[in-house]
PDB file of C-alpha atoms in Angstrom:
ATOM      1  CA  MET A   1      -0.609  -0.018  -0.009  1.00  0.00           C
ATOM      2  CA  THR A   2       0.894   3.504  -1.013  1.00  0.00           C
ATOM      3  CA  LYS A   3       1.936   6.393   1.357  1.00  0.00           C
ATOM      4  CA  ASP A   4      -1.067   7.568  -0.469  1.00  0.00           C
ATOM      5  CA  THR A   5      -3.361   4.886  -0.565  1.00  0.00           C
ATOM      6  CA  SER A   6      -3.093   5.055   3.194  1.00  0.00           C
ATOM      7  CA  LYS A   7      -4.247   8.328   3.600  1.00  0.00           C
ATOM      8  CA  LYS A   8      -7.011   8.122   1.788  1.00  0.00           C
ATOM      9  CA  ALA A   9      -7.789   4.855   3.561  1.00  0.00           C
ATOM     10  CA  GLU A  10      -7.226   7.105   6.615  1.00  0.00           C
ATOM     11  CA  GLN A  11      -9.786   9.582   5.658  1.00  0.00           C
ATOM     12  CA  ASP A  12     -12.287   7.482   4.533  1.00  0.00           C
ATOM     13  CA  ASN A  13     -11.972   5.999   8.050  1.00  0.00           C
ATOM     14  CA  VAL A  14     -12.345   9.023   9.777  1.00  0.00           C
ATOM     15  CA  ARG A  15     -15.500  10.408   7.718  1.00  0.00           C
ATOM     16  CA  ALA A  16     -17.261   6.936   8.226  1.00  0.00           C
ATOM     17  CA  SER A  17     -16.700   6.826  11.914  1.00  0.00           C
ATOM     18  CA  LEU A  18     -17.845  10.671  11.947  1.00  0.00           C
ATOM     19  CA  ILE A  19     -21.018   9.221   9.765  1.00  0.00           C
ATOM     20  CA  ARG A  20     -21.892   6.531  12.129  1.00  0.00           C
ATOM     21  CA  ALA A  21     -21.900   8.700  15.219  1.00  0.00           C
ATOM     22  CA  ALA A  22     -23.818  11.183  13.757  1.00  0.00           C
ATOM     23  CA  TYR A  23     -26.164   8.429  13.030  1.00  0.00           C
ATOM     24  CA  ARG A  24     -26.408   7.343  16.796  1.00  0.00           C
ATOM     25  CA  CYS A  25     -26.084  10.817  17.913  1.00  0.00           C
ATOM     26  CA  PHE A  26     -29.044  12.381  15.836  1.00  0.00           C
ATOM     27  CA  THR A  27     -31.425   9.414  15.991  1.00  0.00           C
ATOM     28  CA  ALA A  28     -31.408   9.433  19.945  1.00  0.00           C
ATOM     29  CA  ALA A  29     -31.736  13.343  20.441  1.00  0.00           C
ATOM     30  CA  ASP A  30     -33.262  16.181  18.420  1.00  0.00           C
ATOM     31  CA  TYR A  31     -31.267  17.593  15.544  1.00  0.00           C
ATOM     32  CA  ASP A  32     -30.613  21.244  17.595  1.00  0.00           C
ATOM     33  CA  LYS A  33     -29.785  19.403  21.171  1.00  0.00           C
ATOM     34  CA  VAL A  34     -27.103  17.356  19.400  1.00  0.00           C
ATOM     35  CA  SER A  35     -23.443  19.091  19.563  1.00  0.00           C
ATOM     36  CA  ILE A  36     -20.670  18.420  17.557  1.00  0.00           C
ATOM     37  CA  ARG A  37     -18.474  17.766  20.533  1.00  0.00           C
ATOM     38  CA  GLN A  38     -20.459  14.882  21.157  1.00  0.00           C
ATOM     39  CA  ILE A  39     -20.330  13.349  17.682  1.00  0.00           C
ATOM     40  CA  SER A  40     -16.685  14.099  17.798  1.00  0.00           C
ATOM     41  CA  GLU A  41     -16.278  12.202  20.980  1.00  0.00           C
ATOM     42  CA  LEU A  42     -18.442   9.404  20.134  1.00  0.00           C
ATOM     43  CA  ALA A  43     -16.632   8.864  16.920  1.00  0.00           C
ATOM     44  CA  GLY A  44     -12.910   9.427  19.038  1.00  0.00           C
ATOM     45  CA  VAL A  45     -11.247  11.977  16.374  1.00  0.00           C
ATOM     46  CA  ASN A  46     -10.945  16.113  16.724  1.00  0.00           C
ATOM     47  CA  MET A  47     -13.849  17.971  16.561  1.00  0.00           C
ATOM     48  CA  ALA A  48     -11.844  19.789  13.922  1.00  0.00           C
ATOM     49  CA  MET A  49     -12.167  16.527  11.905  1.00  0.00           C
ATOM     50  CA  ILE A  50     -16.357  17.743  11.289  1.00  0.00           C
ATOM     51  CA  ARG A  51     -14.917  21.398   9.484  1.00  0.00           C
ATOM     52  CA  TYR A  52     -12.218  19.554   7.543  1.00  0.00           C
ATOM     53  CA  TYR A  53     -14.896  17.072   6.271  1.00  0.00           C
ATOM     54  CA  PHE A  54     -18.249  18.088   6.333  1.00  0.00           C
ATOM     55  CA  GLY A  55     -17.753  22.120   6.736  1.00  0.00           C
ATOM     56  CA  ASN A  56     -19.892  22.265  10.008  1.00  0.00           C
ATOM     57  CA  LYS A  57     -22.757  20.341  11.788  1.00  0.00           C
ATOM     58  CA  LEU A  58     -25.634  20.598   9.084  1.00  0.00           C
ATOM     59  CA  GLY A  59     -23.097  18.980   6.106  1.00  0.00           C
ATOM     60  CA  LEU A  60     -22.527  16.163   8.766  1.00  0.00           C
ATOM     61  CA  PHE A  61     -26.451  15.588   9.367  1.00  0.00           C
ATOM     62  CA  GLU A  62     -26.539  16.047   4.933  1.00  0.00           C
ATOM     63  CA  ALA A  63     -23.584  13.480   4.786  1.00  0.00           C
ATOM     64  CA  MET A  64     -24.952  11.152   7.196  1.00  0.00           C
ATOM     65  CA  VAL A  65     -28.820  11.134   5.424  1.00  0.00           C
ATOM     66  CA  THR A  66     -27.659  10.808   2.043  1.00  0.00           C
ATOM     67  CA  GLU A  67     -25.664   8.028   2.415  1.00  0.00           C
ATOM     68  CA  HIS A  68     -28.725   6.232   4.393  1.00  0.00           C
ATOM     69  CA  ILE A  69     -31.186   7.029   1.252  1.00  0.00           C
ATOM     70  CA  HIS A  70     -29.166   6.797  -1.666  1.00  0.00           C
ATOM     71  CA  PRO A  71     -30.076   2.784  -1.456  1.00  0.00           C
ATOM     72  CA  ILE A  72     -33.402   3.953  -1.353  1.00  0.00           C
ATOM     73  CA  HIS A  73     -33.043   6.591  -4.661  1.00  0.00           C
ATOM     74  CA  GLN A  74     -30.837   3.899  -6.481  1.00  0.00           C
ATOM     75  CA  ARG A  75     -33.557   1.096  -6.142  1.00  0.00           C
ATOM     76  CA  ALA A  76     -36.237   3.168  -6.851  1.00  0.00           C
ATOM     77  CA  LYS A  77     -34.343   4.984 -10.538  1.00  0.00           C
ATOM     78  CA  ALA A  78     -33.548   1.351 -11.345  1.00  0.00           C
ATOM     79  CA  LEU A  79     -36.731   0.030 -10.941  1.00  0.00           C
ATOM     80  CA  GLN A  80     -37.934   2.784 -13.083  1.00  0.00           C
ATOM     81  CA  GLN A  81     -35.635   2.030 -15.932  1.00  0.00           C
ATOM     82  CA  SER A  82     -36.008  -1.572 -15.367  1.00  0.00           C
ATOM     83  CA  HIS A  83     -39.895  -1.669 -15.314  1.00  0.00           C
ATOM     84  CA  GLY A  84     -40.923   1.728 -16.778  1.00  0.00           C
ATOM     85  CA  LYS A  85     -44.457   1.146 -14.916  1.00  0.00           C
ATOM     86  CA  PRO A  86     -44.129  -0.262 -11.105  1.00  0.00           C
ATOM     87  CA  THR A  87     -46.291  -2.813  -9.729  1.00  0.00           C
ATOM     88  CA  VAL A  88     -47.674  -2.856  -6.680  1.00  0.00           C
ATOM     89  CA  ALA A  89     -45.070  -5.953  -5.698  1.00  0.00           C
ATOM     90  CA  ASP A  90     -42.289  -4.040  -6.910  1.00  0.00           C
ATOM     91  CA  ILE A  91     -42.966  -0.663  -4.862  1.00  0.00           C
ATOM     92  CA  VAL A  92     -43.955  -2.249  -1.792  1.00  0.00           C
ATOM     93  CA  SER A  93     -41.282  -4.770  -1.932  1.00  0.00           C
ATOM     94  CA  GLU A  94     -37.973  -2.870  -2.958  1.00  0.00           C
ATOM     95  CA  PHE A  95     -39.268  -0.125   0.222  1.00  0.00           C
ATOM     96  CA  TYR A  96     -39.165  -2.999   2.506  1.00  0.00           C
ATOM     97  CA  GLN A  97     -36.338  -4.375   1.709  1.00  0.00           C
ATOM     98  CA  THR A  98     -34.493  -0.689   1.515  1.00  0.00           C
ATOM     99  CA  MET A  99     -35.892   0.062   5.303  1.00  0.00           C
ATOM    100  CA  ILE A 100     -35.266  -3.669   7.214  1.00  0.00           C
ATOM    101  CA  PRO A 101     -31.467  -3.051   7.767  1.00  0.00           C
ATOM    102  CA  ASN A 102     -32.414   0.273   9.278  1.00  0.00           C
ATOM    103  CA  PRO A 103     -35.337   0.167  10.521  1.00  0.00           C
ATOM    104  CA  GLU A 104     -35.285   3.081  13.062  1.00  0.00           C
ATOM    105  CA  PHE A 105     -33.981   5.111  10.103  1.00  0.00           C
ATOM    106  CA  PRO A 106     -38.030   5.763   8.910  1.00  0.00           C
ATOM    107  CA  ARG A 107     -38.766   7.091  12.688  1.00  0.00           C
ATOM    108  CA  PHE A 108     -36.046   9.370  12.792  1.00  0.00           C
ATOM    109  CA  LEU A 109     -37.013  11.054   9.851  1.00  0.00           C
ATOM    110  CA  PHE A 110     -41.126  10.967  11.399  1.00  0.00           C
ATOM    111  CA  GLN A 111     -39.661  12.045  14.710  1.00  0.00           C
ATOM    112  CA  LEU A 112     -37.211  15.044  12.908  1.00  0.00           C
ATOM    113  CA  MET A 113     -40.108  16.282  10.684  1.00  0.00           C
ATOM    114  CA  SER A 114     -42.568  16.265  13.607  1.00  0.00           C
ATOM    115  CA  SER A 115     -41.016  18.671  15.478  1.00  0.00           C
ATOM    116  CA  ASP A 116     -41.265  22.361  15.675  1.00  0.00           C
ATOM    117  CA  HIS A 117     -37.766  22.553  15.768  1.00  0.00           C
ATOM    118  CA  SER A 118     -34.605  21.925  13.480  1.00  0.00           C
ATOM    119  CA  SER A 119     -35.843  24.009  10.603  1.00  0.00           C
ATOM    120  CA  GLU A 120     -32.285  23.521   8.391  1.00  0.00           C
ATOM    121  CA  ALA A 121     -32.582  19.585   9.397  1.00  0.00           C
ATOM    122  CA  LYS A 122     -36.476  19.691   7.916  1.00  0.00           C
ATOM    123  CA  ALA A 123     -35.176  21.561   4.942  1.00  0.00           C
ATOM    124  CA  VAL A 124     -32.358  18.920   3.563  1.00  0.00           C
ATOM    125  CA  ILE A 125     -35.166  16.558   4.366  1.00  0.00           C
ATOM    126  CA  TYR A 126     -37.305  18.042   1.875  1.00  0.00           C
ATOM    127  CA  LYS A 127     -34.352  18.231  -0.837  1.00  0.00           C
ATOM    128  CA  LEU A 128     -33.113  15.278  -0.373  1.00  0.00           C
ATOM    129  CA  PHE A 129     -36.482  13.052  -0.688  1.00  0.00           C
ATOM    130  CA  GLU A 130     -37.770  15.056  -3.473  1.00  0.00           C
ATOM    131  CA  PRO A 131     -36.300  13.273  -6.108  1.00  0.00           C
ATOM    132  CA  ILE A 132     -36.955  10.380  -4.317  1.00  0.00           C
ATOM    133  CA  ALA A 133     -40.358  11.029  -4.528  1.00  0.00           C
ATOM    134  CA  ASP A 134     -40.760  11.957  -8.431  1.00  0.00           C
ATOM    135  CA  LEU A 135     -38.912   8.424  -9.045  1.00  0.00           C
ATOM    136  CA  THR A 136     -41.979   6.588  -6.726  1.00  0.00           C
ATOM    137  CA  PRO A 137     -45.180   7.450  -9.106  1.00  0.00           C
ATOM    138  CA  MET A 138     -48.586   5.377  -8.404  1.00  0.00           C
ATOM    139  CA  PRO A 139     -48.018   2.129  -9.363  1.00  0.00           C
ATOM    140  CA  LYS A 140     -50.222   1.985 -12.638  1.00  0.00           C
ATOM    141  CA  GLN A 141     -51.390  -1.173 -11.325  1.00  0.00           C
ATOM    142  CA  LEU A 142     -53.445   0.646  -8.803  1.00  0.00           C
ATOM    143  CA  LEU A 143     -55.010   3.233 -10.844  1.00  0.00           C
ATOM    144  CA  GLU A 144     -56.419   0.929 -13.217  1.00  0.00           C
ATOM    145  CA  GLU A 145     -58.295  -0.923 -10.493  1.00  0.00           C
ATOM    146  CA  SER A 146     -59.333   1.901  -8.233  1.00  0.00           C
ATOM    147  CA  GLY A 147     -62.186   2.037 -10.560  1.00  0.00           C
ATOM    148  CA  GLU A 148     -64.372   5.596  -8.458  1.00  0.00           C
ATOM    149  CA  LEU A 149     -61.545   6.267  -5.688  1.00  0.00           C
ATOM    150  CA  ASP A 150     -59.586   9.171  -5.311  1.00  0.00           C
ATOM    151  CA  PRO A 151     -55.955   8.193  -6.183  1.00  0.00           C
ATOM    152  CA  GLN A 152     -54.348  10.771  -3.714  1.00  0.00           C
ATOM    153  CA  MET A 153     -56.298   8.928  -1.156  1.00  0.00           C
ATOM    154  CA  LEU A 154     -54.541   5.211  -2.470  1.00  0.00           C
ATOM    155  CA  LYS A 155     -51.772   7.228  -2.535  1.00  0.00           C
ATOM    156  CA  MET A 156     -51.702   7.567   1.050  1.00  0.00           C
ATOM    157  CA  SER A 157     -53.317   4.160   1.912  1.00  0.00           C
ATOM    158  CA  LEU A 158     -49.925   2.995  -0.167  1.00  0.00           C
ATOM    159  CA  LEU A 159     -47.594   4.961   2.455  1.00  0.00           C
ATOM    160  CA  SER A 160     -50.041   4.225   5.245  1.00  0.00           C
ATOM    161  CA  LEU A 161     -49.056   0.634   4.720  1.00  0.00           C
ATOM    162  CA  MET A 162     -45.274   1.038   4.003  1.00  0.00           C
ATOM    163  CA  ILE A 163     -43.948   3.665   6.446  1.00  0.00           C
ATOM    164  CA  PHE A 164     -46.795   3.089   9.273  1.00  0.00           C
ATOM    165  CA  PRO A 165     -44.945  -0.519  10.346  1.00  0.00           C
ATOM    166  CA  PHE A 166     -41.528   1.416  11.186  1.00  0.00           C
ATOM    167  CA  VAL A 167     -42.440   4.496  12.929  1.00  0.00           C
ATOM    168  CA  MET A 168     -44.723   2.628  14.995  1.00  0.00           C
ATOM    169  CA  PRO A 169     -44.376   2.980  18.396  1.00  0.00           C
ATOM    170  CA  THR A 170     -42.827  -0.185  20.146  1.00  0.00           C
ATOM    171  CA  PRO A 171     -44.942  -0.368  23.592  1.00  0.00           C
ATOM    172  CA  MET A 172     -47.672  -0.160  20.847  1.00  0.00           C
ATOM    173  CA  ALA A 173     -46.490  -2.908  18.826  1.00  0.00           C
ATOM    174  CA  LYS A 174     -45.761  -4.927  21.727  1.00  0.00           C
ATOM    175  CA  LEU A 175     -49.413  -4.138  22.932  1.00  0.00           C
ATOM    176  CA  HIS A 176     -50.872  -5.617  19.774  1.00  0.00           C
ATOM    177  CA  GLY A 177     -48.723  -8.730  19.607  1.00  0.00           C
ATOM    178  CA  TYR A 178     -45.704  -7.753  17.234  1.00  0.00           C
ATOM    179  CA  GLN A 179     -42.014  -8.103  17.259  1.00  0.00           C
ATOM    180  CA  LEU A 180     -40.823  -5.572  15.140  1.00  0.00           C
ATOM    181  CA  ASN A 181     -37.916  -7.158  13.885  1.00  0.00           C
ATOM    182  CA  GLU A 182     -36.481  -8.286  10.160  1.00  0.00           C
ATOM    183  CA  GLU A 183     -38.733 -11.703   9.941  1.00  0.00           C
ATOM    184  CA  PHE A 184     -41.921  -9.559  11.346  1.00  0.00           C
ATOM    185  CA  TYR A 185     -40.623  -6.698   8.139  1.00  0.00           C
ATOM    186  CA  GLN A 186     -39.893  -9.620   5.301  1.00  0.00           C
ATOM    187  CA  GLN A 187     -44.038 -11.269   6.443  1.00  0.00           C
ATOM    188  CA  LEU A 188     -45.713  -8.060   6.264  1.00  0.00           C
ATOM    189  CA  ALA A 189     -43.741  -7.499   3.232  1.00  0.00           C
ATOM    190  CA  LYS A 190     -45.310 -10.317   1.180  1.00  0.00           C
ATOM    191  CA  HIS A 191     -48.777  -9.732   3.300  1.00  0.00           C
ATOM    192  CA  ASN A 192     -49.101  -6.263   2.257  1.00  0.00           C
ATOM    193  CA  ILE A 193     -48.592  -6.946  -1.494  1.00  0.00           C
ATOM    194  CA  ALA A 194     -50.816  -9.674  -1.337  1.00  0.00           C
ATOM    195  CA  LEU A 195     -53.540  -7.159   0.189  1.00  0.00           C
ATOM    196  CA  LEU A 196     -53.182  -4.611  -2.622  1.00  0.00           C
ATOM    197  CA  GLU A 197     -53.021  -7.386  -5.006  1.00  0.00           C
ATOM    198  CA  HIS A 198     -56.630  -8.957  -3.881  1.00  0.00           C
ATOM    199  CA  GLY A 199     -57.803  -6.912  -1.239  1.00  0.00           C
ATOM    200  CA  LEU A 200     -59.012  -7.925   2.612  1.00  0.00           C
ATOM    201  CA  SER A 201     -60.897 -10.855   1.407  1.00  0.00           C
ATOM    202  CA  GLY A 202     -58.687 -12.341  -0.457  1.00  0.00           C
ATOM    203  CA  GLY A 203     -60.334 -11.823  -3.648  1.00  0.00           C
ATOM    204  CA  LYS A 204     -63.048 -13.793  -2.388  1.00  0.00           C
ATOM    205  CA  HIS A 205     -66.922 -11.842  -2.802  1.00  0.00           C
TER     206      HIS A 205
END
């Protein structure tokens, strides 16, 4: 390994450590209450490294969110390019497969966007998620089978089925007998696809 290669690897490690530490801090407390000192101490690096790699706390926050939503954006883009007209199964399956590795991430976003503070952080979320929203239209299959149902309400139903299980408070889940783990989410993804394709009655009338 050359000197330049070794230096690049060290820089990558420092940057990755800061992003991991930022994720732990920002998912545990409100954005406004997290300090760069907390993040740097958790990462085990000098506080100046945040300014060097990201400019400031907001830059680090954006880098952290970008890293976590990049797979979502790539999956959505690939899905649109490969299918052109994504089905219900495509969209639901892709969402769950992207979220399952980091099930706390949707809850973090939900809490942040529900906060009365953190306006800077909210602006970053809007900016980063807008391209993804453009890539994930309502499945043509649902629209064709909707009859007189309002497409916008159908979209809300689809979003609710996908997102709520990840933001559901753990005590509420336990109260209803659910364990919010990978096995549960995998099973729920299959169930929700069947539900959307065949209805509550399973296609029986």
